[in-house]
Short mmCIF file of C-alpha atoms and ligand atoms in Angstrom, two decimals:
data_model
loop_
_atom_site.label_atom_id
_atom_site.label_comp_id
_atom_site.label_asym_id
_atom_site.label_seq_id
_atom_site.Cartn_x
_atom_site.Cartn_y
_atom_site.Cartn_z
CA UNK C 887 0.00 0.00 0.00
CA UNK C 888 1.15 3.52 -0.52
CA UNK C 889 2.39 5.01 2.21
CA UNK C 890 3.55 9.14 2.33
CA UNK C 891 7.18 9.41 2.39
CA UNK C 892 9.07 11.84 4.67
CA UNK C 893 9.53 14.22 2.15
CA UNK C 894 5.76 14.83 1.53
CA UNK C 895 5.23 15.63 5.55
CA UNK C 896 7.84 18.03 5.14
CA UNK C 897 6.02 19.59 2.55
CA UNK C 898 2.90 19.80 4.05
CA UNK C 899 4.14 21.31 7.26
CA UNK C 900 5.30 24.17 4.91
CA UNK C 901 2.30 24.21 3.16
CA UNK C 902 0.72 24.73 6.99
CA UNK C 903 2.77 27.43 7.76
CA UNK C 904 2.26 29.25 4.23
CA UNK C 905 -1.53 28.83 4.86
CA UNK C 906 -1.47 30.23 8.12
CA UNK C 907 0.44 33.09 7.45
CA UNK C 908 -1.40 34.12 4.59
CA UNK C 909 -4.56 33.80 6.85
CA UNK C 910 -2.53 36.52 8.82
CA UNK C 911 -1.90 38.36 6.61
CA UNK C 912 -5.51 38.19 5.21
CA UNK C 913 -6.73 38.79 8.35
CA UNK C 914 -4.02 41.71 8.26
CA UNK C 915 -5.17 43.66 4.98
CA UNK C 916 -8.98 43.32 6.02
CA UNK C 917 -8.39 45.28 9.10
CA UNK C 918 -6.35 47.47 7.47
CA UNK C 919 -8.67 48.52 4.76
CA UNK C 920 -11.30 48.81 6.74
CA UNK C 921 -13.64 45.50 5.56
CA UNK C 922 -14.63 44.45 8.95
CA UNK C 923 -18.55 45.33 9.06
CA UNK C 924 -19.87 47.17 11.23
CA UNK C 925 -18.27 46.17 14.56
CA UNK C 926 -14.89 45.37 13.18
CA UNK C 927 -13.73 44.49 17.55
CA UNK C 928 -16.58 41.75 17.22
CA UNK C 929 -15.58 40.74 13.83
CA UNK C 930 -12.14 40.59 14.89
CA UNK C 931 -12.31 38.54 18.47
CA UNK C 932 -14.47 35.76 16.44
CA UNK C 933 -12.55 35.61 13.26
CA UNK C 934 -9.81 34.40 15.40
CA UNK C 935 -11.71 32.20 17.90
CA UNK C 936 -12.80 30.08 14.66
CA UNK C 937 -9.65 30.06 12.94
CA UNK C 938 -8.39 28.71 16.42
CA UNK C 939 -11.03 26.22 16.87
CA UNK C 940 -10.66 25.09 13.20
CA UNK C 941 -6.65 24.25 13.54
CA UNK C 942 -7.85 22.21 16.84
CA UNK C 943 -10.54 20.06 15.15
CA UNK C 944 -8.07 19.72 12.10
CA UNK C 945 -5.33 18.50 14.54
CA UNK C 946 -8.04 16.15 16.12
CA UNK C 947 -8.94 15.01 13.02
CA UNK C 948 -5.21 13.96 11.90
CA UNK C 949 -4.80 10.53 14.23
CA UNK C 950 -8.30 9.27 12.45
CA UNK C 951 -6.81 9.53 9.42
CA UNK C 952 -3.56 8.59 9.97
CA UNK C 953 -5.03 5.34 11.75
CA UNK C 954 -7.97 4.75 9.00
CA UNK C 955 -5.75 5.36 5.78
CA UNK C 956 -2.47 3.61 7.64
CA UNK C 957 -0.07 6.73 7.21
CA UNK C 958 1.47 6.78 10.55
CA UNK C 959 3.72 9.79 9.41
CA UNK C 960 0.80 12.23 9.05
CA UNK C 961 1.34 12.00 13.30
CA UNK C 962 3.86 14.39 12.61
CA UNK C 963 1.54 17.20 11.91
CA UNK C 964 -0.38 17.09 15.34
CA UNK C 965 2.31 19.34 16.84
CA UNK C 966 2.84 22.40 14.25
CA UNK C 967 -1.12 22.22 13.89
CA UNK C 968 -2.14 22.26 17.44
CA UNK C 969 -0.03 25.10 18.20
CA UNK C 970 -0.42 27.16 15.64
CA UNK C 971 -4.59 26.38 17.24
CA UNK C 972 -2.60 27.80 20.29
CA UNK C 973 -1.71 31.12 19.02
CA UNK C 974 -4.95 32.21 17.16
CA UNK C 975 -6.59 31.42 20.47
CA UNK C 976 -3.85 33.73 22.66
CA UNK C 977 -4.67 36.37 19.18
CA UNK C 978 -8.48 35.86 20.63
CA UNK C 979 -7.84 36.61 24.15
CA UNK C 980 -5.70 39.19 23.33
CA UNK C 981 -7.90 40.73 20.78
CA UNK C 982 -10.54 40.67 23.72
CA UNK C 983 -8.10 42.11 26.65
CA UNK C 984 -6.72 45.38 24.17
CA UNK C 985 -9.83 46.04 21.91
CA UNK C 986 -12.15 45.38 24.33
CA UNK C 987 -10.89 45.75 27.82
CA UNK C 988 -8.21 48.10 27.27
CA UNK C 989 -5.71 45.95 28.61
CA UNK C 990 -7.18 46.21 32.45
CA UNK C 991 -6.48 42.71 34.02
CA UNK C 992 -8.76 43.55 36.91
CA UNK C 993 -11.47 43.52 34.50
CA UNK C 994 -10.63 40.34 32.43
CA UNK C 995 -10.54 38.85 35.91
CA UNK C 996 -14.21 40.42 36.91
CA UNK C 997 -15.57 39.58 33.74
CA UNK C 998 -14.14 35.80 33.90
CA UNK C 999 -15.55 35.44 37.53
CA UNK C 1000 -18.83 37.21 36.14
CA UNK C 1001 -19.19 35.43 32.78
CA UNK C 1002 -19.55 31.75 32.09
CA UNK C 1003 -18.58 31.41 29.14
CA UNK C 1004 -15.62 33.45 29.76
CA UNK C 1005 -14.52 31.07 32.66
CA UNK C 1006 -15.27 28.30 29.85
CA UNK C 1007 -12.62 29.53 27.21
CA UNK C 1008 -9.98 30.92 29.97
CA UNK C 1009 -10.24 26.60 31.24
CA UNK C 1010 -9.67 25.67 27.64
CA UNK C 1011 -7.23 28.34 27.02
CA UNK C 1012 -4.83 27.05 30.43
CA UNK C 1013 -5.42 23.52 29.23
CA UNK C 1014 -3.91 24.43 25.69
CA UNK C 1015 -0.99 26.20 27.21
CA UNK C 1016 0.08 23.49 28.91
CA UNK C 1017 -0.04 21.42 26.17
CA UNK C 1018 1.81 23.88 23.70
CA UNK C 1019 4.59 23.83 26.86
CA UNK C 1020 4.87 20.03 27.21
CA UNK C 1021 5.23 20.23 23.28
CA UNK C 1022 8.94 20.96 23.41
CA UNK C 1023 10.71 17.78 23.00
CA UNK C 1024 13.19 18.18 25.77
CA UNK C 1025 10.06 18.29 28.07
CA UNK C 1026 8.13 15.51 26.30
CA UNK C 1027 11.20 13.12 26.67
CA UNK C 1028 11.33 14.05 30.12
CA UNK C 1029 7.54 13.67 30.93
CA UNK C 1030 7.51 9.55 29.65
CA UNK C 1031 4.12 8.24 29.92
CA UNK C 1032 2.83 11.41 31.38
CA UNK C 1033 2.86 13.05 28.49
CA UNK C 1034 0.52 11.01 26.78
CA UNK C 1035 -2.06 11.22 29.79
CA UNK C 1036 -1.46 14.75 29.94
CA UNK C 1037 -2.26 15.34 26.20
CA UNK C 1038 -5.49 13.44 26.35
CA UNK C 1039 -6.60 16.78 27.75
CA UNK C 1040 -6.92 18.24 24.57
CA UNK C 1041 -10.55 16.37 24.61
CA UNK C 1042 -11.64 19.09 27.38
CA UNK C 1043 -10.32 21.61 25.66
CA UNK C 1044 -12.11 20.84 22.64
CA UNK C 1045 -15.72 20.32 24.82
CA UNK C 1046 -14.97 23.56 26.82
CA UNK C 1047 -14.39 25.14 23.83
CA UNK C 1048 -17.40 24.40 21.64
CA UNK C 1049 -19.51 25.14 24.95
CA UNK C 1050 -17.58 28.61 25.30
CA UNK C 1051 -18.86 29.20 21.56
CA UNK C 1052 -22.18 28.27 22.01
CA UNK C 1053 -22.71 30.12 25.19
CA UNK C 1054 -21.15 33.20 23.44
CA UNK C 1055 -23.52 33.07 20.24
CA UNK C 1056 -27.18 35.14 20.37
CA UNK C 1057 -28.34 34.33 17.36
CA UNK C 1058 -27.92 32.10 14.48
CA UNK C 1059 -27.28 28.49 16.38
CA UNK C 1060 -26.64 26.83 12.61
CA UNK C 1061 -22.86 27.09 12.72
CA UNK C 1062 -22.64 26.31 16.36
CA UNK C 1063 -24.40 23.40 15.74
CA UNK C 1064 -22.26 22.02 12.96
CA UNK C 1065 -19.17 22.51 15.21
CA UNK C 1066 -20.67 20.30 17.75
CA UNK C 1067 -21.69 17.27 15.66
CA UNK C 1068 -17.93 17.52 14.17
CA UNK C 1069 -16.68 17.85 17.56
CA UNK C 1070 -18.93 14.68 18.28
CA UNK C 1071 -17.45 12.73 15.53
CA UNK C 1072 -13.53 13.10 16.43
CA UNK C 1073 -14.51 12.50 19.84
CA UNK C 1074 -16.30 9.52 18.93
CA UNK C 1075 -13.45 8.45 17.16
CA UNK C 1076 -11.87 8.19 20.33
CA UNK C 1077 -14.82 5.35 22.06
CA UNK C 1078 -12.36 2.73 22.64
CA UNK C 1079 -10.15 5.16 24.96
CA UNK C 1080 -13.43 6.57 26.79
CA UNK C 1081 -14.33 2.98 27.57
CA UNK C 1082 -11.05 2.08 29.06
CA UNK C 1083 -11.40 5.61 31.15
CA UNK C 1084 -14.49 4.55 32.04
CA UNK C 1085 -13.30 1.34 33.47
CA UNK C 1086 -10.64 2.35 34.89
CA UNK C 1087 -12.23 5.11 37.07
CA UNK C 1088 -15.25 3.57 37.95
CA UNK C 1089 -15.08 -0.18 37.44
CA UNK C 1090 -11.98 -1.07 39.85
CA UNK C 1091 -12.03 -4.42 41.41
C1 HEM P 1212 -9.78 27.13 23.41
C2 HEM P 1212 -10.22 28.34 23.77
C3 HEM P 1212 -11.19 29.15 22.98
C4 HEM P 1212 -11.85 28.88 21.81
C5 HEM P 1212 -11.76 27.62 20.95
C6 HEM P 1212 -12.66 30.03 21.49
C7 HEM P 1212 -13.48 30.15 20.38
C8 HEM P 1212 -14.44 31.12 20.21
C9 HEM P 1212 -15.39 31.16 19.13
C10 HEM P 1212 -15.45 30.14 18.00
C11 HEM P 1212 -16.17 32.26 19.32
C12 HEM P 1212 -17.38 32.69 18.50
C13 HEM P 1212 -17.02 33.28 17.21
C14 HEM P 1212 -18.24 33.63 16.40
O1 HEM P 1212 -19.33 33.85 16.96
O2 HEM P 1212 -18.12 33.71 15.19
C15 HEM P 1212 -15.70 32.93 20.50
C16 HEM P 1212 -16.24 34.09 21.00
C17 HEM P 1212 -15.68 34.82 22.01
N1 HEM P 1212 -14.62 34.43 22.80
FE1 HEM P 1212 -13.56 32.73 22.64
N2 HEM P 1212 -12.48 30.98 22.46
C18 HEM P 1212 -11.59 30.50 23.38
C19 HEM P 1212 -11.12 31.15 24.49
C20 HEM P 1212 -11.46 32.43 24.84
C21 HEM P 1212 -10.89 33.18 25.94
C22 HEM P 1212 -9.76 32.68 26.83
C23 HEM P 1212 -11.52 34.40 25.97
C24 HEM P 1212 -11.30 35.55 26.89
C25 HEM P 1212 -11.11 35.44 28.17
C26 HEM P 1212 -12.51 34.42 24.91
C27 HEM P 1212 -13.36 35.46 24.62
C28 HEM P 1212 -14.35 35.45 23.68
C29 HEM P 1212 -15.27 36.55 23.43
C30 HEM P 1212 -15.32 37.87 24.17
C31 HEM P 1212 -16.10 36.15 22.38
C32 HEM P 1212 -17.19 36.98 21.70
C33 HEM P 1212 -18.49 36.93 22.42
C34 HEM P 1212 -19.47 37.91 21.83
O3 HEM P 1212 -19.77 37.82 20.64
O4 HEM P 1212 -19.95 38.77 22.56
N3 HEM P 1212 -12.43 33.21 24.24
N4 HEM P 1212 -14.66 32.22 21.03
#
């Protein structure tokens, strides 16, 4: 069976990092000119919470496919993609703490006591950061098994997430909806490791 050689990863990782710069810059020339709407702040804090949330259902949808279409090398994608998921979601927050709160961290704090669905996304956000630390090899080769364990988190962050983005939509539940049957689907993906959780949790002899 064919099987993606080394070379093609590399490319792809380029073609990642080519794709999410030119989002940037995208991103970039449409605040620059003015093409925002109406409440370009708005615009701007949930452009970047869906590009975020996009790169982490991508990245949870790479060990699926890797495992379905037996291409262990596509593994090697997991990292660049989940953190550049990372740093649109610390563009979000700070998008929200300048534009919004004028960078006054005793009101991010009030407002994540206050909000919900604040407290929501500020839990998935410190989940993520971990991760993105624990990504640097020299840590990961020190961690051993914990590492693993420790990156099964990104399953909370992904369900804190798409709750966070629910809770923060007043209209229009269409899209919202969409994100939570794919979130579904990855996670369900994932049944055989629930069901050893499960076990090992609750069913203890
Ligand atoms: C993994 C973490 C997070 C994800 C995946 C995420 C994703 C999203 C998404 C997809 C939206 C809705 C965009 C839309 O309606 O088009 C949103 C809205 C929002 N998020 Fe996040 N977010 C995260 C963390 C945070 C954090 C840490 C904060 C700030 C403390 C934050 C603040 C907001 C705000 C203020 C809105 C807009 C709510 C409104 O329309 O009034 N998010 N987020």
């Amino acid at each position: 069976m064919f099987k993606i050689p080394p070379l093609a990863i590399t490319l792809i990782k380029a073609i990642i990092h080519l794709a999410s710069l030119s989002t940037l810059l995208y991103f970039y020339i449409l605040i620059d000119s003015n093409r925002l709407g109406a409440d370009p702040v708005k615009e701007m804090i949930h452009f970047l919470g869906k590009t975020g949330l996009n790169y982490l259902l991508i990245t949870l949808a790479i060990t699926p496919l890797a495992k379905r279409f037996k291409q262990p090398l596509l593994i090697r994608l997991r990292r660049v993609l989940g953190l550049y998921s990372f740093v649109w979601i610390c563009l979000h927050l700070t998008a929200f703490i300048w534009l919004e709160l004028n960078w006054q961290v005793g009101l991010l704090i009030e407002e994540i006591i206050k909000r919900p669905y604040l407290t929501l996304g500020m839990a998935a956000w410190s989940i993520l950061l971990l991760l993105s630390i624990t990504s640097i090899n020299a840590i990961r080769k020190r961690m051993k098994k914990a590492w693993f364990t420790l990156h099964r988190w990104v399953y909370v962050a992904l369900v804190l997430g798409i709750v966070h983005y629910y809770w923060s939509v007043k209209s229009g539940l269409i899209e919202p909806s969409i994100y939570i049957g794919l979130s579904l689907l990855l996670l369900n993906e994932r049944r055989q490791y629930f069901k050893s959780l499960y076990h090992s949790l609750f069913k203890k002899p």
